[in-house]
Amino acid sequence: MRFFVSPMPKNYFSFIDPAKSPIFYGYVILVIGTIGIYFSIPGQTIGVSVFTDPVKDALGLSRNQFSNAYMIGTICSSLVIGRAGVWFDRYGARYVAFFAALTLSGALMLCSWSVQMSEFMKHLLKLDTWLVPFVLMALLFFVLRFSGQGVLTMASRNLIMIWFDKNRGKVNAISSVAISFGFSSSPLWVNALIEGYSWQITWQILAAALLIFGILILIFYKNRPEEHGLLPDGEPKKTESDPGHVPLAKQYTAKEAQRTRAFWMYALILAFNSFFITGLTFHVVSVFASEGFPKDDAISIFLPASVVAVTVSLIFNFLSDYLHLKLYLYLMILGGIMASVGFLFLSSAVGIPLLIGGFGILGGFFAVLNAIVWPRFYGRTHLGAITGKVMSFLILASALAPSIFSLCFSTFDTYRPLGYLGLAFLLFLALASVKANNPQ
C-alpha cells in the first residue's frame, strides 16, 4: 500500500493522505479505530478488575473501600464525559483520541506508583489512615475511567461511524466481533503479565503501549472523509445538478437531539444494559449462591452468553443497513425482559436459560445500537456531543449498579426485587417507545 504526504492543514504531524490510498481509507479507519477501542481496556472494568486483589492488598484497603473508590471515580467521570464529546466535535477524533491515550498512559504510570505515592502522602500529612490511599485511588480511577472507558472509546467508535454511512452496520459488525473476542480474552493475558512480572510492571507495560499507540493515532486517525476530498463509504462525489444527488440529513445539535423521544428511549435501554450486566457480573457468585448454586455454575453463564451476544451482534449489525432500528429497540427490550424473568426464577428449570439468552441478546443489541443509532438519527456534525451525553448515562449506570445490587441483598436478603424493578422499567420503556421514531 502506497501513501503520500498530506497537505491538509487540519492534519499536522501526519504522513498519510487518505485520498491517495489505493483502497478506501475508511477500511484503514475500521482497523485502527477498532484497535483504539481495544487499547481502552486498561480503563474498562474488565481491565481494572484483574488488578483488584493485588492492588487493594498493597494499599491496605478492604474490598469495599477499593470498590467504593472505583465507584466514586467512575461517577465523577460520568459527570464530565459530556465535555469530551464537545471536544470531539470541535477538534476531531484525531487529537481527542491522541490526548486521551496520553492521559490514560500517564494515569497507568501513576497507578503503578500508587503505593509509594500513598506512603509519601501519609508521611507528608502525618496521617496513618486508609483515607489517604482511598482518595488517591478515587482520583486515579477518575482519570482512568474518563480517558479510557470514556474518551478513547467514544472517539474511536465515532471515528469509524463517521467514515461510513450505507455500510455502517457491516463495518460495525466486524468491529464489534473483533472487540468482543479481544475484551473477553484480555483478563487472561493481563493476569499472565501480573503473575509473570508484578502488577506495577504490568501497568507500566500498558502505559508504554498506549504511548506508542498515541503516535499511531496521529499517523492513521483522520477526522472526516470530507477533509480529504472523500465521501463516506468511498462514494463518488455528486454535484447539486447531478440527478443522483441526495440532500444531506438534518444535523441535530445535542440539545435538539435531547428534545426527541427517540434519544431518551434508546439511551435508557442502553443504560439499562450497562446497569444490569455490570451489577450481575460484579455479584454473579453471590446472586447464584443466594439461589443455591455453586460458584462454578455462576461463572459458567458467561461463555454461552458471549456466544449469543456475538451471534446477535454479527447478524443484526449486517441487517441494520436494511431494517428499522425501532425493531432492534423492541428486541433489546425483549432481551431485557427475558433476563429479568430468568433473574427472578433463577432456581427454576427455565431460569438459567432465560438469563443466558436475555444476557446475550442485551449485549448483542447494545453493540449495534450504541454505535449506529446516533449518526443515523442525528447526523455526524455533533456526534461527539450527542454520544458524550449518552456515554455519561452508561458510565453512571455501571457505576451505581454494584452498590445498588449490594444494598438490595443486604436489605432484603435476596436479589429478586431487582428483577421486579427491571420488569417495571422495561414495561415503561416498551410503552413509551411506541412513538420513538427516527427523527430524520
Short mmCIF file of C-alpha atoms in Angstrom, two decimals:
data_model
loop_
_atom_site.label_atom_id
_atom_site.label_comp_id
_atom_site.label_asym_id
_atom_site.label_seq_id
_atom_site.Cartn_x
_atom_site.Cartn_y
_atom_site.Cartn_z
CA MET A 1 0.00 0.00 0.00
CA ARG A 2 1.45 3.36 -1.05
CA PHE A 3 0.82 6.63 0.78
CA PHE A 4 1.81 10.22 0.13
CA VAL A 5 2.31 13.30 2.28
CA SER A 6 -0.97 15.03 3.04
CA PRO A 7 -1.18 18.79 2.50
CA MET A 8 -4.28 19.11 4.66
CA PRO A 9 -3.81 21.85 7.29
CA LYS A 10 -6.03 20.01 9.79
CA ASN A 11 -3.68 17.04 9.87
CA TYR A 12 -0.37 18.26 11.22
CA PHE A 13 2.23 15.59 12.08
CA SER A 14 0.61 13.22 9.58
CA PHE A 15 2.38 11.49 6.70
CA ILE A 16 -0.63 9.85 5.11
CA ASP A 17 -3.11 11.25 2.59
CA PRO A 18 -6.30 9.12 2.52
CA ALA A 19 -7.14 10.46 -0.94
CA LYS A 20 -4.03 8.71 -2.32
CA SER A 21 -4.80 5.35 -0.74
CA PRO A 22 -5.36 2.53 -3.28
CA ILE A 23 -8.30 1.33 -1.16
CA PHE A 24 -11.00 3.41 0.53
CA TYR A 25 -9.30 4.77 3.64
CA GLY A 26 -12.39 4.05 5.75
CA TYR A 27 -11.24 0.42 5.94
CA VAL A 28 -7.94 1.58 7.44
CA ILE A 29 -10.03 3.62 9.91
CA LEU A 30 -12.06 0.49 10.70
CA VAL A 31 -8.90 -1.42 11.66
CA ILE A 32 -7.12 1.35 13.60
CA GLY A 33 -10.36 2.55 15.28
CA THR A 34 -11.12 -0.99 16.46
CA ILE A 35 -7.58 -1.25 17.84
CA GLY A 36 -8.20 2.12 19.55
CA ILE A 37 -11.24 0.71 21.38
CA TYR A 38 -9.18 -2.34 22.33
CA PHE A 39 -6.49 -0.07 23.80
CA SER A 40 -9.10 1.38 26.16
CA ILE A 41 -9.15 -1.93 28.10
CA PRO A 42 -6.91 -0.61 30.95
CA GLY A 43 -9.64 1.95 31.69
CA GLN A 44 -12.52 -0.52 31.41
CA THR A 45 -13.98 -2.57 34.26
CA ILE A 46 -12.68 -5.78 32.66
CA GLY A 47 -9.16 -4.33 32.63
CA VAL A 48 -9.22 -2.91 36.16
CA SER A 49 -10.83 -5.92 37.85
CA VAL A 50 -7.75 -8.12 37.36
CA PHE A 51 -5.72 -5.68 39.48
CA THR A 52 -8.23 -5.51 42.35
CA ASP A 53 -6.78 -8.08 44.75
CA PRO A 54 -3.06 -7.29 44.49
CA VAL A 55 -3.55 -3.51 44.49
CA LYS A 56 -6.02 -3.34 47.40
CA ASP A 57 -3.75 -5.57 49.48
CA ALA A 58 -0.68 -3.48 48.70
CA LEU A 59 -2.53 -0.28 49.63
CA GLY A 60 -4.10 -1.73 52.77
CA LEU A 61 -7.68 -1.21 51.54
CA SER A 62 -10.59 -3.57 52.09
CA ARG A 63 -12.57 -4.84 49.10
CA ASN A 64 -15.45 -2.49 49.92
CA GLN A 65 -13.13 0.50 50.24
CA PHE A 66 -11.42 -0.30 46.94
CA SER A 67 -14.78 -0.83 45.20
CA ASN A 68 -16.16 2.43 46.60
CA ALA A 69 -13.10 4.34 45.39
CA TYR A 70 -13.73 2.84 41.94
CA MET A 71 -17.41 3.80 42.11
CA ILE A 72 -16.66 7.41 43.10
CA GLY A 73 -14.07 7.79 40.34
CA THR A 74 -16.49 6.32 37.79
CA ILE A 75 -19.41 8.55 38.85
CA CYS A 76 -17.22 11.65 38.67
CA SER A 77 -16.07 10.69 35.18
CA SER A 78 -19.70 10.31 34.06
CA LEU A 79 -20.38 13.90 35.12
CA VAL A 80 -17.73 15.38 32.83
CA ILE A 81 -17.60 12.95 29.90
CA GLY A 82 -20.12 15.11 28.01
CA ARG A 83 -17.45 17.79 27.74
CA ALA A 84 -15.22 15.35 25.88
CA GLY A 85 -17.98 14.96 23.29
CA VAL A 86 -17.86 18.71 22.66
CA TRP A 87 -14.08 18.46 22.23
CA PHE A 88 -14.63 15.67 19.72
CA ASP A 89 -16.88 17.87 17.59
CA ARG A 90 -14.55 20.87 17.87
CA TYR A 91 -11.12 19.28 17.45
CA GLY A 92 -11.90 15.95 15.80
CA ALA A 93 -11.24 12.33 16.75
CA ARG A 94 -7.53 12.51 15.95
CA TYR A 95 -6.42 14.98 18.59
CA VAL A 96 -9.02 13.94 21.17
CA ALA A 97 -8.05 10.25 20.93
CA PHE A 98 -4.34 11.18 20.98
CA PHE A 99 -4.58 13.16 24.21
CA ALA A 100 -6.89 10.51 25.73
CA ALA A 101 -4.24 7.85 25.04
CA LEU A 102 -1.52 10.06 26.58
CA THR A 103 -3.70 10.76 29.63
CA LEU A 104 -4.54 7.09 30.10
CA SER A 105 -0.84 6.23 29.76
CA GLY A 106 0.09 8.79 32.42
CA ALA A 107 -2.66 7.56 34.75
CA LEU A 108 -1.41 3.97 34.44
CA MET A 109 2.12 5.06 35.34
CA LEU A 110 0.79 6.86 38.41
CA CYS A 111 -1.24 3.77 39.34
CA SER A 112 1.95 1.71 39.23
CA TRP A 113 3.45 4.11 41.79
CA SER A 114 0.31 4.30 43.95
CA VAL A 115 1.87 2.59 46.99
CA GLN A 116 4.85 4.95 47.01
CA MET A 117 2.57 7.95 46.48
CA SER A 118 0.28 6.82 49.29
CA GLU A 119 3.19 6.35 51.71
CA PHE A 120 4.63 9.74 50.74
CA MET A 121 1.29 11.48 51.35
CA LYS A 122 0.87 9.74 54.70
CA HIS A 123 4.33 10.89 55.73
CA LEU A 124 3.75 14.42 54.44
CA LEU A 125 0.38 14.79 56.16
CA LYS A 126 1.48 12.80 59.21
CA LEU A 127 -1.60 10.62 58.89
CA ASP A 128 -1.74 6.84 59.02
CA THR A 129 -5.25 6.19 57.72
CA TRP A 130 -6.92 4.26 54.92
CA LEU A 131 -8.42 7.55 53.69
CA VAL A 132 -5.12 8.52 52.01
CA PRO A 133 -4.93 5.55 49.59
CA PHE A 134 -8.73 5.66 49.22
CA VAL A 135 -8.75 9.28 47.99
CA LEU A 136 -5.67 8.64 45.84
CA MET A 137 -7.26 5.67 44.08
CA ALA A 138 -10.57 7.51 43.63
CA LEU A 139 -8.67 10.28 41.79
CA LEU A 140 -6.71 7.79 39.68
CA PHE A 141 -9.85 5.81 38.85
CA PHE A 142 -11.50 9.06 37.74
CA VAL A 143 -8.70 9.68 35.24
CA LEU A 144 -8.62 6.03 34.12
CA ARG A 145 -12.37 5.84 33.53
CA PHE A 146 -12.62 9.26 31.91
CA SER A 147 -9.75 8.80 29.46
CA GLY A 148 -10.15 5.04 28.82
CA GLN A 149 -13.76 3.92 29.07
CA GLY A 150 -14.96 7.39 28.16
CA VAL A 151 -12.91 9.47 25.73
CA LEU A 152 -10.72 6.94 23.89
CA THR A 153 -13.64 4.53 23.41
CA MET A 154 -16.05 7.26 22.27
CA ALA A 155 -13.57 8.91 19.88
CA SER A 156 -12.51 5.62 18.27
CA ARG A 157 -16.07 4.29 17.85
CA ASN A 158 -17.41 7.58 16.49
CA LEU A 159 -14.50 7.84 14.07
CA ILE A 160 -15.47 4.53 12.45
CA MET A 161 -19.12 5.58 12.21
CA ILE A 162 -18.20 8.93 10.60
CA TRP A 163 -16.32 7.24 7.74
CA PHE A 164 -19.29 5.05 6.79
CA ASP A 165 -22.97 5.57 6.10
CA LYS A 166 -24.64 2.93 3.93
CA ASN A 167 -22.20 0.26 5.15
CA ARG A 168 -22.20 1.40 8.77
CA GLY A 169 -23.86 -1.77 10.02
CA LYS A 170 -21.49 -4.08 8.15
CA VAL A 171 -18.32 -2.42 9.43
CA ASN A 172 -19.75 -2.24 12.95
CA ALA A 173 -20.36 -6.00 12.78
CA ILE A 174 -16.68 -6.59 12.00
CA SER A 175 -15.53 -4.15 14.69
CA SER A 176 -17.94 -5.48 17.35
CA VAL A 177 -16.95 -9.13 16.88
CA ALA A 178 -13.23 -8.27 17.00
CA ILE A 179 -13.71 -6.15 20.13
CA SER A 180 -15.86 -8.82 21.81
CA PHE A 181 -13.21 -11.51 21.41
CA GLY A 182 -10.46 -9.05 22.32
CA PHE A 183 -12.16 -7.89 25.51
CA SER A 184 -13.15 -11.39 26.62
CA SER A 185 -9.54 -12.64 26.28
CA SER A 186 -7.93 -9.62 27.94
CA PRO A 187 -8.17 -10.82 31.59
CA LEU A 188 -6.13 -13.89 30.64
CA TRP A 189 -3.11 -12.06 29.22
CA VAL A 190 -3.29 -9.22 31.77
CA ASN A 191 -3.31 -11.77 34.59
CA ALA A 192 -0.39 -13.60 32.94
CA LEU A 193 1.60 -10.35 32.91
CA ILE A 194 0.78 -9.68 36.57
CA GLU A 195 1.88 -13.18 37.60
CA GLY A 196 4.99 -13.05 35.42
CA TYR A 197 6.21 -9.57 36.35
CA SER A 198 4.03 -7.85 39.02
CA TRP A 199 1.03 -5.56 38.96
CA GLN A 200 3.27 -2.47 38.98
CA ILE A 201 5.32 -3.57 35.93
CA THR A 202 2.14 -4.66 34.13
CA TRP A 203 0.62 -1.20 34.46
CA GLN A 204 3.90 0.29 33.23
CA ILE A 205 3.92 -2.04 30.20
CA LEU A 206 0.36 -0.98 29.36
CA ALA A 207 1.34 2.68 29.80
CA ALA A 208 4.25 2.27 27.35
CA ALA A 209 1.99 0.50 24.83
CA LEU A 210 -0.52 3.36 24.99
CA LEU A 211 2.28 5.88 24.46
CA ILE A 212 3.31 4.08 21.28
CA PHE A 213 -0.30 3.78 20.15
CA GLY A 214 -0.68 7.55 20.62
CA ILE A 215 1.87 8.02 17.83
CA LEU A 216 -0.13 5.65 15.60
CA ILE A 217 -3.24 7.72 16.31
CA LEU A 218 -1.53 10.85 14.99
CA ILE A 219 -0.45 8.99 11.87
CA PHE A 220 -3.54 6.97 10.99
CA TYR A 221 -6.61 8.62 12.59
CA LYS A 222 -8.34 11.01 10.15
CA ASN A 223 -11.29 13.08 11.34
CA ARG A 224 -13.70 13.07 8.41
CA PRO A 225 -13.58 11.82 4.81
CA GLU A 226 -14.70 15.24 3.56
CA GLU A 227 -11.47 16.83 4.83
CA HIS A 228 -9.62 14.73 2.27
CA GLY A 229 -11.98 15.15 -0.68
CA LEU A 230 -13.76 11.87 0.04
CA LEU A 231 -17.27 10.79 1.00
CA PRO A 232 -18.42 8.12 3.49
CA ASP A 233 -18.29 4.55 2.11
CA GLY A 234 -15.95 5.75 -0.66
CA GLU A 235 -18.89 7.03 -2.68
CA PRO A 236 -18.05 9.21 -5.71
CA LYS A 237 -18.71 12.91 -5.23
CA LYS A 238 -22.01 14.21 -6.63
CA THR A 239 -22.90 17.77 -7.54
CA GLU A 240 -26.15 19.59 -6.79
CA SER A 241 -27.05 19.34 -10.51
CA ASP A 242 -26.47 15.60 -10.52
CA PRO A 243 -29.88 13.84 -10.62
CA GLY A 244 -28.42 11.24 -8.25
CA HIS A 245 -27.65 13.86 -5.62
CA VAL A 246 -29.22 13.15 -2.24
CA PRO A 247 -29.77 16.06 0.18
CA LEU A 248 -27.86 15.88 3.45
CA ALA A 249 -29.74 14.69 6.50
CA LYS A 250 -30.53 17.23 9.20
CA GLN A 251 -27.58 17.61 11.58
CA TYR A 252 -29.03 17.75 15.10
CA THR A 253 -27.26 19.50 17.95
CA ALA A 254 -27.09 17.70 21.30
CA LYS A 255 -29.89 19.88 22.71
CA GLU A 256 -32.09 19.26 19.67
CA ALA A 257 -31.44 15.51 19.93
CA GLN A 258 -32.45 15.53 23.60
CA ARG A 259 -35.79 17.07 22.67
CA THR A 260 -36.71 13.94 20.71
CA ARG A 261 -38.33 10.92 22.32
CA ALA A 262 -36.06 8.54 20.42
CA PHE A 263 -32.93 9.91 22.14
CA TRP A 264 -34.24 9.09 25.60
CA MET A 265 -35.70 5.69 24.78
CA TYR A 266 -32.54 4.39 23.12
CA ALA A 267 -30.31 5.98 25.77
CA LEU A 268 -32.38 4.44 28.59
CA ILE A 269 -32.34 0.89 27.18
CA LEU A 270 -28.57 1.16 26.67
CA ALA A 271 -28.21 2.43 30.26
CA PHE A 272 -30.37 -0.48 31.50
CA ASN A 273 -27.98 -2.86 29.76
CA SER A 274 -24.97 -1.22 31.47
CA PHE A 275 -26.70 -1.34 34.86
CA PHE A 276 -27.97 -4.92 34.68
CA ILE A 277 -24.89 -6.53 33.13
CA THR A 278 -22.44 -4.67 35.38
CA GLY A 279 -24.42 -5.45 38.54
CA LEU A 280 -24.90 -9.10 37.65
CA THR A 281 -21.27 -9.56 36.60
CA PHE A 282 -20.00 -7.89 39.78
CA HIS A 283 -22.15 -10.04 42.11
CA VAL A 284 -22.72 -13.13 39.96
CA VAL A 285 -21.31 -15.60 42.52
CA SER A 286 -23.42 -14.10 45.31
CA VAL A 287 -26.54 -13.98 43.10
CA PHE A 288 -26.27 -17.67 42.25
CA ALA A 289 -25.31 -18.63 45.81
CA SER A 290 -28.48 -16.93 47.11
CA GLU A 291 -30.46 -19.35 44.93
CA GLY A 292 -28.44 -22.40 45.99
CA PHE A 293 -25.97 -22.67 43.08
CA PRO A 294 -22.19 -23.23 43.43
CA LYS A 295 -19.56 -20.81 42.11
CA ASP A 296 -18.81 -22.90 39.01
CA ASP A 297 -22.43 -22.65 37.84
CA ALA A 298 -22.34 -18.87 38.28
CA ILE A 299 -19.19 -18.38 36.22
CA SER A 300 -20.32 -20.83 33.53
CA ILE A 301 -23.06 -18.48 32.23
CA PHE A 302 -20.60 -16.05 30.62
CA LEU A 303 -19.34 -18.23 27.77
CA PRO A 304 -22.77 -19.16 26.30
CA ALA A 305 -23.99 -15.59 26.89
CA SER A 306 -20.97 -14.29 24.94
CA VAL A 307 -21.73 -16.69 22.08
CA VAL A 308 -25.32 -15.39 21.95
CA ALA A 309 -24.13 -11.77 22.10
CA VAL A 310 -21.58 -12.18 19.31
CA THR A 311 -24.10 -14.02 17.11
CA VAL A 312 -26.81 -11.39 17.65
CA SER A 313 -24.33 -8.57 17.08
CA LEU A 314 -22.96 -10.08 13.87
CA ILE A 315 -26.34 -10.86 12.30
CA PHE A 316 -28.19 -7.69 13.26
CA ASN A 317 -25.28 -5.36 12.53
CA PHE A 318 -25.33 -6.59 8.93
CA LEU A 319 -29.12 -6.33 8.74
CA SER A 320 -29.15 -2.84 10.29
CA ASP A 321 -28.38 -1.28 6.91
CA TYR A 322 -31.77 -2.55 5.71
CA LEU A 323 -34.07 -2.67 8.78
CA HIS A 324 -35.66 -0.04 11.03
CA LEU A 325 -33.83 0.39 14.31
CA LYS A 326 -37.11 0.57 16.23
CA LEU A 327 -37.40 -3.19 15.70
CA TYR A 328 -33.99 -3.51 17.33
CA LEU A 329 -35.12 -1.36 20.25
CA TYR A 330 -38.02 -3.69 20.96
CA LEU A 331 -35.89 -6.81 20.52
CA MET A 332 -33.43 -5.39 23.06
CA ILE A 333 -36.30 -4.67 25.45
CA LEU A 334 -37.44 -8.29 24.93
CA GLY A 335 -33.91 -9.45 25.80
CA GLY A 336 -34.08 -7.38 28.99
CA ILE A 337 -37.43 -8.94 29.90
CA MET A 338 -36.01 -12.44 29.33
CA ALA A 339 -33.01 -11.64 31.53
CA SER A 340 -35.20 -10.15 34.28
CA VAL A 341 -37.57 -13.13 34.30
CA GLY A 342 -34.60 -15.52 34.36
CA PHE A 343 -33.13 -13.48 37.22
CA LEU A 344 -36.42 -13.77 39.16
CA PHE A 345 -36.86 -17.52 38.60
CA LEU A 346 -33.20 -18.49 38.65
CA SER A 347 -33.78 -21.64 40.69
CA SER A 348 -36.41 -22.98 38.25
CA ALA A 349 -35.71 -25.09 35.15
CA VAL A 350 -36.12 -22.12 32.77
CA GLY A 351 -34.27 -19.58 34.93
CA ILE A 352 -30.68 -20.04 33.75
CA PRO A 353 -31.52 -20.47 30.01
CA LEU A 354 -33.66 -17.30 30.10
CA LEU A 355 -30.94 -15.39 31.93
CA ILE A 356 -28.23 -16.52 29.48
CA GLY A 357 -30.41 -15.78 26.44
CA GLY A 358 -31.51 -12.38 27.73
CA PHE A 359 -27.97 -11.50 28.85
CA GLY A 360 -26.65 -12.31 25.36
CA ILE A 361 -29.44 -10.51 23.49
CA LEU A 362 -28.91 -7.38 25.58
CA GLY A 363 -25.16 -7.41 24.93
CA GLY A 364 -25.57 -8.13 21.23
CA PHE A 365 -28.03 -5.31 20.55
CA PHE A 366 -26.03 -2.94 22.75
CA ALA A 367 -23.09 -3.35 20.34
CA VAL A 368 -25.40 -2.49 17.42
CA LEU A 369 -27.48 0.39 18.76
CA ASN A 370 -24.78 2.21 20.72
CA ALA A 371 -22.78 2.67 17.54
CA ILE A 372 -25.36 3.01 14.77
CA VAL A 373 -28.42 4.82 16.12
CA TRP A 374 -26.80 8.20 16.86
CA PRO A 375 -25.26 9.02 13.45
CA ARG A 376 -28.30 7.62 11.61
CA PHE A 377 -30.84 9.56 13.69
CA TYR A 378 -28.94 12.79 14.34
CA GLY A 379 -26.19 13.15 11.73
CA ARG A 380 -22.41 13.35 12.09
CA THR A 381 -21.76 17.05 12.76
CA HIS A 382 -22.49 16.98 16.51
CA LEU A 383 -21.95 13.26 17.03
CA GLY A 384 -19.41 13.79 19.80
CA ALA A 385 -21.68 15.93 21.97
CA ILE A 386 -24.62 13.54 21.49
CA THR A 387 -22.68 10.35 22.20
CA GLY A 388 -20.86 12.07 25.07
CA LYS A 389 -24.21 12.67 26.74
CA VAL A 390 -25.24 9.06 26.18
CA MET A 391 -21.88 7.85 27.47
CA SER A 392 -22.46 9.76 30.72
CA PHE A 393 -25.68 7.77 31.27
CA LEU A 394 -23.93 4.47 30.59
CA ILE A 395 -20.98 5.19 32.89
CA LEU A 396 -23.27 6.41 35.68
CA ALA A 397 -25.46 3.29 35.39
CA SER A 398 -22.45 0.98 35.51
CA ALA A 399 -21.02 2.88 38.50
CA LEU A 400 -24.22 2.64 40.56
CA ALA A 401 -25.08 -0.98 39.74
CA PRO A 402 -22.71 -2.86 42.11
CA SER A 403 -23.74 -0.74 45.11
CA ILE A 404 -27.48 -0.99 44.36
CA PHE A 405 -27.24 -4.77 43.93
CA SER A 406 -25.35 -4.99 47.23
CA LEU A 407 -27.85 -2.71 49.01
CA CYS A 408 -30.76 -4.80 47.74
CA PHE A 409 -29.24 -8.03 49.08
CA SER A 410 -28.27 -6.54 52.45
CA THR A 411 -31.78 -5.09 52.88
CA PHE A 412 -33.98 -7.93 51.61
CA ASP A 413 -31.58 -10.91 51.87
CA THR A 414 -32.33 -11.61 48.20
CA TYR A 415 -31.68 -10.02 44.81
CA ARG A 416 -35.18 -10.70 43.46
CA PRO A 417 -36.60 -7.16 43.98
CA LEU A 418 -34.18 -6.01 41.26
CA GLY A 419 -35.87 -8.40 38.83
CA TYR A 420 -39.28 -6.84 39.53
CA LEU A 421 -37.77 -3.36 39.26
CA GLY A 422 -36.22 -4.28 35.92
CA LEU A 423 -39.52 -5.61 34.54
CA ALA A 424 -41.36 -2.44 35.59
CA PHE A 425 -38.72 -0.25 33.94
CA LEU A 426 -38.78 -2.30 30.72
CA LEU A 427 -42.59 -2.18 30.57
CA PHE A 428 -42.39 1.61 30.82
CA LEU A 429 -39.81 1.68 28.01
CA ALA A 430 -41.94 -0.59 25.80
CA LEU A 431 -44.96 1.70 26.14
CA ALA A 432 -43.01 4.96 25.85
CA SER A 433 -41.10 3.76 22.77
CA VAL A 434 -44.20 3.39 20.58
CA LYS A 435 -43.53 6.88 19.17
CA ALA A 436 -39.73 6.73 19.40
CA ASN A 437 -39.31 7.13 15.64
CA ASN A 438 -36.25 8.16 13.65
CA PRO A 439 -36.41 12.00 13.68
CA GLN A 440 -34.98 12.10 10.17
#
